[in-house]
Amino acid sequence: MLRFPAPLRPGDTIAVTSPSAGVSGLGAERVAFCVDWLRQAGYEVVVGECMDGSGITAGPAERRAAELTAMLCDPKIRCVLPPWGGETAIDLVDLLDWDALAQAEPTWLVGYSDMSTVLLPLTTRLGWATMHGDNLADTPYAQPAGLLPWTELASGPGPHVQRDSGRIATWARLDEDTRAVRWRDVGEGTWRLHGADSLHARGRLIGGCVETVTNLAGTPYGDVAAFGRRHADDGLIVYLEAAEDEAATICRNLHALRLAGWFEHATAILIGRTNAADNAKMTQEQAVLDALGRLGLPLVFDVEIGHVPPHLPLVNGAMATVTVTADVRQITQELR
């Protein structure tokens, strides 16, 4: 059974912790600004102890797992938000207190990149809806027309309608502005449909960052095949985005997800826009087609769901409808 956290409202408490990379230097200045921004938006914000940015993670895996578990189980906390992603959140997934989490009411966990490593098992193992959306450092950026802030999706059941923004952007450099709230436009782009002339697909959303979730496939923490079987009547819409690995590596990872049964109940696959490098003999798009083209499923390329801003938030477990025609490029999510 899927369980959706209570709607997030101004006045609710958002907790900040670093399950993966911590903060230091200009990054700490950015995070402090973002905490103040959330408070000015009306939320109570508490900052945990696991925030140290001197190492590859914010502290020992046991401490990070304990703090994240405590925050997710605290009924006074309605949302947990990391400063950003990182590299090795996989070291804590088996250290979370899964029994305690199973007994707790679901709490919003929001983030992307390495946070996919934690979002995915909370949804597939516990049935908690989780949010693949902006980390704390990106939250103050204003959304362009067509996209919604993650706070709006967390505020109620929807339907939440988002459309292709047509924009390609980038972040403000921290050494130039730690208080930026507007993306820097670098170009225009649009969703592209492959494998069909038009698309109208429905299914439960599930997915994340290719480089991190692939390491969960074949383990109890990334059993999307079993999740798909449980929701076979609804079907799945699987979404994936490449952060930085070159195309041949992404190709191997996508084949691994295919062999692990991730797409057995899929009705469509969404592929995030990426700046990751091509291989000398394979582009990123060719990598996707090599691994997933044989499935005969519609593929939607260049969706704003990854490491190229702006960001289109998606709720793992939400019932989604994706429509792509000559005139419409839209996703609707219902939190039910």
GROMACS .gro file of C-alpha atoms in nm:
model
  336
    1MET     CA    1   0.000   0.000   0.000
    2LEU     CA    2   0.132   0.344  -0.091
    3ARG     CA    3   0.132   0.605   0.183
    4PHE     CA    4   0.158   0.976   0.116
    5PRO     CA    5   0.291   1.218   0.380
    6ALA     CA    6   0.057   1.477   0.522
    7PRO     CA    7   0.038   1.800   0.320
    8LEU     CA    8   0.322   2.040   0.396
    9ARG     CA    9   0.203   2.382   0.511
   10PRO     CA   10   0.373   2.708   0.614
   11GLY     CA   11   0.436   2.678   0.989
   12ASP     CA   12   0.539   2.313   0.955
   13THR     CA   13   0.890   2.205   1.049
   14ILE     CA   14   1.146   2.116   0.783
   15ALA     CA   15   1.460   1.939   0.908
   16VAL     CA   16   1.793   1.972   0.729
   17THR     CA   17   2.056   1.698   0.742
   18SER     CA   18   2.325   1.563   0.510
   19PRO     CA   19   2.276   1.190   0.441
   20SER     CA   20   2.558   1.222   0.188
   21ALA     CA   21   2.786   1.526   0.133
   22GLY     CA   22   2.811   1.798   0.397
   23VAL     CA   23   2.874   2.170   0.360
   24SER     CA   24   3.172   2.400   0.399
   25GLY     CA   25   3.308   2.732   0.273
   26LEU     CA   26   3.087   2.909   0.020
   27GLY     CA   27   2.857   2.606   0.022
   28ALA     CA   28   2.787   2.668   0.391
   29GLU     CA   29   2.704   3.030   0.309
   30ARG     CA   30   2.460   2.913   0.043
   31VAL     CA   31   2.295   2.666   0.279
   32ALA     CA   32   2.260   2.933   0.551
   33PHE     CA   33   2.091   3.163   0.299
   34CYS     CA   34   1.855   2.883   0.193
   35VAL     CA   35   1.761   2.805   0.554
   36ASP     CA   36   1.676   3.172   0.608
   37TRP     CA   37   1.481   3.173   0.281
   38LEU     CA   38   1.264   2.882   0.401
   39ARG     CA   39   1.203   3.058   0.731
   40GLN     CA   40   1.097   3.372   0.550
   41ALA     CA   41   0.860   3.154   0.345
   42GLY     CA   42   0.689   3.062   0.674
   43TYR     CA   43   0.846   2.727   0.767
   44GLU     CA   44   1.014   2.632   1.088
   45VAL     CA   45   1.359   2.494   1.010
   46VAL     CA   46   1.586   2.281   1.228
   47VAL     CA   47   1.940   2.191   1.122
   48GLY     CA   48   2.090   1.861   1.230
   49GLU     CA   49   2.439   1.780   1.351
   50CYS     CA   50   2.542   1.582   1.041
   51MET     CA   51   2.643   1.872   0.818
   52ASP     CA   52   3.025   1.861   0.819
   53GLY     CA   53   3.174   1.919   0.475
   54SER     CA   54   3.536   1.831   0.547
   55GLY     CA   55   3.511   1.475   0.411
   56ILE     CA   56   3.334   1.293   0.130
   57THR     CA   57   3.034   1.249   0.362
   58ALA     CA   58   2.899   1.453   0.653
   59GLY     CA   59   3.019   1.200   0.908
   60PRO     CA   60   3.022   0.828   0.985
   61ALA     CA   61   2.745   0.630   0.815
   62GLU     CA   62   2.602   0.520   1.151
   63ARG     CA   63   2.558   0.880   1.268
   64ARG     CA   64   2.406   0.995   0.941
   65ALA     CA   65   2.166   0.699   0.934
   66ALA     CA   66   2.062   0.756   1.295
   67GLU     CA   67   1.995   1.128   1.241
   68LEU     CA   68   1.798   1.068   0.923
   69THR     CA   69   1.593   0.792   1.089
   70ALA     CA   70   1.520   1.012   1.391
   71MET     CA   71   1.407   1.302   1.176
   72LEU     CA   72   1.185   1.085   0.956
   73CYS     CA   73   1.025   0.929   1.265
   74ASP     CA   74   0.972   1.256   1.456
   75PRO     CA   75   0.602   1.349   1.428
   76LYS     CA   76   0.687   1.718   1.472
   77ILE     CA   77   0.895   1.713   1.152
   78ARG     CA   78   0.694   1.715   0.830
   79CYS     CA   79   0.978   1.720   0.577
   80VAL     CA   80   1.349   1.630   0.563
   81LEU     CA   81   1.564   1.813   0.312
   82PRO     CA   82   1.937   1.763   0.235
   83PRO     CA   83   2.164   2.051   0.136
   84TRP     CA   84   2.250   1.865  -0.186
   85GLY     CA   85   2.353   1.520  -0.306
   86GLY     CA   86   2.701   1.374  -0.291
   87GLU     CA   87   2.872   1.047  -0.369
   88THR     CA   88   2.819   0.759  -0.125
   89ALA     CA   89   2.478   0.768   0.046
   90ILE     CA   90   2.464   0.397  -0.035
   91ASP     CA   91   2.671   0.340   0.280
   92LEU     CA   92   2.374   0.413   0.506
   93VAL     CA   93   2.076   0.243   0.342
   94ASP     CA   94   2.120  -0.080   0.540
   95LEU     CA   95   2.184   0.117   0.861
   96LEU     CA   96   1.849   0.296   0.865
   97ASP     CA   97   1.609   0.162   1.127
   98TRP     CA   98   1.363   0.012   0.882
   99ASP     CA   99   1.144  -0.133   1.159
  100ALA     CA  100   1.103   0.207   1.320
  101LEU     CA  101   1.034   0.370   0.984
  102ALA     CA  102   0.770   0.109   0.904
  103GLN     CA  103   0.586   0.203   1.224
  104ALA     CA  104   0.611   0.579   1.169
  105GLU     CA  105   0.378   0.803   0.976
  106PRO     CA  106   0.541   0.894   0.644
  107THR     CA  107   0.739   1.217   0.629
  108TRP     CA  108   0.838   1.399   0.312
  109LEU     CA  109   1.193   1.325   0.203
  110VAL     CA  110   1.298   1.553  -0.082
  111GLY     CA  111   1.608   1.566  -0.301
  112TYR     CA  112   1.781   1.433  -0.609
  113SER     CA  113   2.121   1.314  -0.731
  114ASP     CA  114   2.276   1.093  -0.460
  115MET     CA  115   1.954   1.130  -0.259
  116SER     CA  116   1.795   0.892  -0.511
  117THR     CA  117   1.982   0.625  -0.318
  118VAL     CA  118   1.757   0.689  -0.018
  119LEU     CA  119   1.437   0.801  -0.189
  120LEU     CA  120   1.403   0.482  -0.392
  121PRO     CA  121   1.406   0.223  -0.108
  122LEU     CA  122   1.171   0.430   0.108
  123THR     CA  123   0.917   0.401  -0.172
  124THR     CA  124   0.983   0.045  -0.288
  125ARG     CA  125   1.028  -0.109   0.060
  126LEU     CA  126   0.787   0.095   0.275
  127GLY     CA  127   0.544   0.237   0.022
  128TRP     CA  128   0.629   0.593   0.133
  129ALA     CA  129   0.588   0.852  -0.138
  130THR     CA  130   0.913   1.048  -0.174
  131MET     CA  131   1.001   1.357  -0.376
  132HIS     CA  132   1.260   1.367  -0.653
  133GLY     CA  133   1.290   1.745  -0.643
  134ASP     CA  134   1.521   2.031  -0.557
  135ASN     CA  135   1.768   1.990  -0.276
  136LEU     CA  136   1.789   2.273  -0.023
  137ALA     CA  137   2.056   2.462  -0.218
  138ASP     CA  138   1.826   2.483  -0.523
  139THR     CA  139   1.495   2.545  -0.346
  140PRO     CA  140   1.507   2.929  -0.357
  141TYR     CA  141   1.540   2.934  -0.736
  142ALA     CA  142   1.217   3.059  -0.896
  143GLN     CA  143   1.045   2.805  -1.119
  144PRO     CA  144   0.985   2.904  -1.483
  145ALA     CA  145   0.641   2.894  -1.639
  146GLY     CA  146   0.512   2.539  -1.665
  147LEU     CA  147   0.698   2.394  -1.367
  148LEU     CA  148   0.601   2.387  -0.999
  149PRO     CA  149   0.813   2.423  -0.686
  150TRP     CA  150   0.847   2.101  -0.488
  151THR     CA  151   0.671   2.268  -0.195
  152GLU     CA  152   0.353   2.294  -0.404
  153LEU     CA  153   0.351   1.923  -0.484
  154ALA     CA  154   0.404   1.847  -0.115
  155SER     CA  155   0.114   2.073  -0.016
  156GLY     CA  156  -0.174   1.853  -0.131
  157PRO     CA  157  -0.299   1.562  -0.341
  158GLY     CA  158  -0.330   1.754  -0.668
  159PRO     CA  159  -0.376   1.696  -0.952
  160HIS     CA  160  -0.046   1.877  -1.008
  161VAL     CA  161   0.000   1.971  -1.373
  162GLN     CA  162   0.341   2.059  -1.516
  163ARG     CA  163   0.445   2.134  -1.871
  164ASP     CA  164   0.764   2.149  -2.072
  165SER     CA  165   0.930   2.478  -1.972
  166GLY     CA  166   1.130   2.507  -2.294
  167ARG     CA  167   1.426   2.634  -2.090
  168ILE     CA  168   1.779   2.511  -2.030
  169ALA     CA  169   1.953   2.684  -1.741
  170THR     CA  170   2.245   2.666  -1.504
  171TRP     CA  171   2.329   2.767  -1.148
  172ALA     CA  172   2.489   3.088  -1.033
  173ARG     CA  173   2.848   3.018  -0.931
  174LEU     CA  174   2.894   3.025  -0.556
  175ASP     CA  175   3.198   3.248  -0.586
  176GLU     CA  176   2.980   3.502  -0.766
  177ASP     CA  177   2.654   3.487  -0.569
  178THR     CA  178   2.559   3.263  -0.276
  179ARG     CA  179   2.212   3.421  -0.261
  180ALA     CA  180   2.093   3.358  -0.617
  181VAL     CA  181   1.720   3.296  -0.669
  182ARG     CA  182   1.698   3.297  -1.048
  183TRP     CA  183   1.839   3.042  -1.291
  184ARG     CA  184   2.078   3.159  -1.559
  185ASP     CA  185   1.937   3.074  -1.901
  186VAL     CA  186   2.181   2.904  -2.138
  187GLY     CA  187   1.947   2.783  -2.412
  188GLU     CA  188   1.614   2.641  -2.519
  189GLY     CA  189   1.504   2.278  -2.525
  190THR     CA  190   1.194   2.064  -2.547
  191TRP     CA  191   1.079   1.714  -2.465
  192ARG     CA  192   1.128   1.471  -2.752
  193LEU     CA  193   0.923   1.156  -2.803
  194HIS     CA  194   1.083   0.840  -2.944
  195GLY     CA  195   0.900   0.522  -3.036
  196ALA     CA  196   0.554   0.667  -3.097
  197ASP     CA  197   0.385   0.950  -3.285
  198SER     CA  198   0.206   1.063  -2.969
  199LEU     CA  199   0.185   0.949  -2.611
  200HIS     CA  200  -0.080   0.928  -2.341
  201ALA     CA  201   0.055   0.700  -2.070
  202ARG     CA  202  -0.043   0.640  -1.707
  203GLY     CA  203   0.143   0.473  -1.426
  204ARG     CA  204   0.308   0.501  -1.086
  205LEU     CA  205   0.624   0.710  -1.093
  206ILE     CA  206   0.952   0.552  -0.984
  207GLY     CA  207   1.314   0.624  -1.070
  208GLY     CA  208   1.611   0.847  -0.999
  209CYS     CA  209   1.972   0.917  -1.088
  210VAL     CA  210   2.118   0.637  -1.304
  211GLU     CA  211   2.461   0.640  -1.140
  212THR     CA  212   2.321   0.589  -0.790
  213VAL     CA  213   2.010   0.372  -0.831
  214THR     CA  214   2.189   0.117  -1.048
  215ASN     CA  215   2.391   0.017  -0.742
  216LEU     CA  216   2.065  -0.071  -0.563
  217ALA     CA  217   1.930  -0.295  -0.841
  218GLY     CA  218   1.936  -0.660  -0.738
  219THR     CA  219   1.936  -0.569  -0.368
  220PRO     CA  220   1.646  -0.541  -0.122
  221TYR     CA  221   1.680  -0.163  -0.153
  222GLY     CA  222   1.615  -0.130  -0.524
  223ASP     CA  223   1.365  -0.401  -0.615
  224VAL     CA  224   1.166  -0.204  -0.869
  225ALA     CA  225   1.059  -0.529  -1.036
  226ALA     CA  226   0.870  -0.629  -0.718
  227PHE     CA  227   0.731  -0.276  -0.686
  228GLY     CA  228   0.605  -0.306  -1.043
  229ARG     CA  229   0.438  -0.638  -0.972
  230ARG     CA  230   0.258  -0.489  -0.671
  231HIS     CA  231   0.128  -0.207  -0.889
  232ALA     CA  232   0.082  -0.401  -1.210
  233ASP     CA  233  -0.277  -0.284  -1.243
  234ASP     CA  234  -0.158   0.078  -1.251
  235GLY     CA  235   0.162   0.026  -1.447
  236LEU     CA  236   0.484   0.221  -1.394
  237ILE     CA  237   0.630   0.532  -1.549
  238VAL     CA  238   1.003   0.496  -1.490
  239TYR     CA  239   1.218   0.809  -1.497
  240LEU     CA  240   1.598   0.818  -1.513
  241GLU     CA  241   1.864   1.083  -1.551
  242ALA     CA  242   2.241   1.069  -1.599
  243ALA     CA  243   2.449   1.298  -1.380
  244GLU     CA  244   2.801   1.284  -1.522
  245ASP     CA  245   2.909   0.934  -1.631
  246GLU     CA  246   3.005   0.902  -1.997
  247ALA     CA  247   2.772   0.729  -2.239
  248ALA     CA  248   2.918   0.377  -2.241
  249THR     CA  249   2.896   0.360  -1.862
  250ILE     CA  250   2.538   0.487  -1.868
  251CYS     CA  251   2.459   0.226  -2.135
  252ARG     CA  252   2.591  -0.055  -1.914
  253ASN     CA  253   2.397   0.077  -1.615
  254LEU     CA  254   2.071   0.096  -1.810
  255HIS     CA  255   2.118  -0.259  -1.935
  256ALA     CA  256   2.165  -0.365  -1.572
  257LEU     CA  257   1.833  -0.203  -1.477
  258ARG     CA  258   1.667  -0.374  -1.774
  259LEU     CA  259   1.804  -0.712  -1.668
  260ALA     CA  260   1.687  -0.646  -1.312
  261GLY     CA  261   1.328  -0.616  -1.437
  262TRP     CA  262   1.279  -0.245  -1.381
  263PHE     CA  263   1.071  -0.200  -1.696
  264GLU     CA  264   0.856  -0.512  -1.693
  265HIS     CA  265   0.545  -0.315  -1.595
  266ALA     CA  266   0.642   0.020  -1.748
  267THR     CA  267   0.408   0.209  -1.980
  268ALA     CA  268   0.666   0.478  -2.067
  269ILE     CA  269   1.017   0.590  -1.971
  270LEU     CA  270   1.120   0.950  -1.905
  271ILE     CA  271   1.483   1.043  -1.967
  272GLY     CA  272   1.627   1.355  -1.808
  273ARG     CA  273   1.823   1.617  -1.997
  274THR     CA  274   2.196   1.574  -1.932
  275ASN     CA  275   2.532   1.739  -1.982
  276ALA     CA  276   2.713   1.410  -1.921
  277ALA     CA  277   2.982   1.332  -2.175
  278ASP     CA  278   2.935   1.123  -2.485
  279ASN     CA  279   3.165   0.831  -2.555
  280ALA     CA  280   3.386   0.862  -2.862
  281LYS     CA  281   3.163   0.603  -3.033
  282MET     CA  282   2.829   0.653  -2.856
  283THR     CA  283   2.617   0.951  -2.758
  284GLN     CA  284   2.410   0.964  -2.442
  285GLU     CA  285   2.093   0.923  -2.649
  286GLN     CA  286   2.242   0.624  -2.830
  287ALA     CA  287   2.325   0.473  -2.490
  288VAL     CA  288   1.959   0.494  -2.389
  289LEU     CA  289   1.840   0.350  -2.720
  290ASP     CA  290   2.093   0.066  -2.707
  291ALA     CA  291   1.975  -0.044  -2.361
  292LEU     CA  292   1.607   0.046  -2.365
  293GLY     CA  293   1.508   0.076  -2.729
  294ARG     CA  294   1.456  -0.300  -2.752
  295LEU     CA  295   1.177  -0.278  -2.493
  296GLY     CA  296   0.938  -0.125  -2.744
  297LEU     CA  297   0.830   0.139  -2.491
  298PRO     CA  298   0.777   0.509  -2.561
  299LEU     CA  299   1.078   0.714  -2.451
  300VAL     CA  300   1.052   1.083  -2.367
  301PHE     CA  301   1.392   1.253  -2.389
  302ASP     CA  302   1.511   1.585  -2.246
  303VAL     CA  303   1.270   1.610  -1.953
  304GLU     CA  304   1.372   1.860  -1.681
  305ILE     CA  305   1.433   1.599  -1.411
  306GLY     CA  306   1.804   1.591  -1.351
  307HIS     CA  307   2.134   1.769  -1.327
  308VAL     CA  308   2.047   2.030  -1.590
  309PRO     CA  309   1.815   2.292  -1.438
  310PRO     CA  310   1.541   2.397  -1.411
  311HIS     CA  311   1.390   2.105  -1.223
  312LEU     CA  312   1.052   1.937  -1.264
  313PRO     CA  313   0.970   1.766  -0.931
  314LEU     CA  314   0.834   1.410  -0.942
  315VAL     CA  315   0.677   1.211  -0.659
  316ASN     CA  316   0.780   0.847  -0.636
  317GLY     CA  317   0.456   0.653  -0.602
  318ALA     CA  318   0.230   0.922  -0.746
  319MET     CA  319  -0.017   0.827  -1.017
  320ALA     CA  320   0.101   1.014  -1.325
  321THR     CA  321  -0.032   1.082  -1.671
  322VAL     CA  322   0.216   1.183  -1.939
  323THR     CA  323   0.088   1.339  -2.261
  324VAL     CA  324   0.311   1.423  -2.555
  325THR     CA  325   0.162   1.540  -2.884
  326ALA     CA  326   0.257   1.797  -3.145
  327ASP     CA  327   0.110   2.069  -2.923
  328VAL     CA  328   0.115   1.929  -2.567
  329ARG     CA  329   0.403   1.814  -2.347
  330GLN     CA  330   0.260   1.764  -1.999
  331ILE     CA  331   0.273   1.550  -1.687
  332THR     CA  332  -0.003   1.536  -1.427
  333GLN     CA  333   0.057   1.383  -1.084
  334GLU     CA  334  -0.207   1.271  -0.836
  335LEU     CA  335  -0.091   1.188  -0.484
  336ARG     CA  336  -0.324   0.898  -0.420
   0.00000   0.00000   0.00000
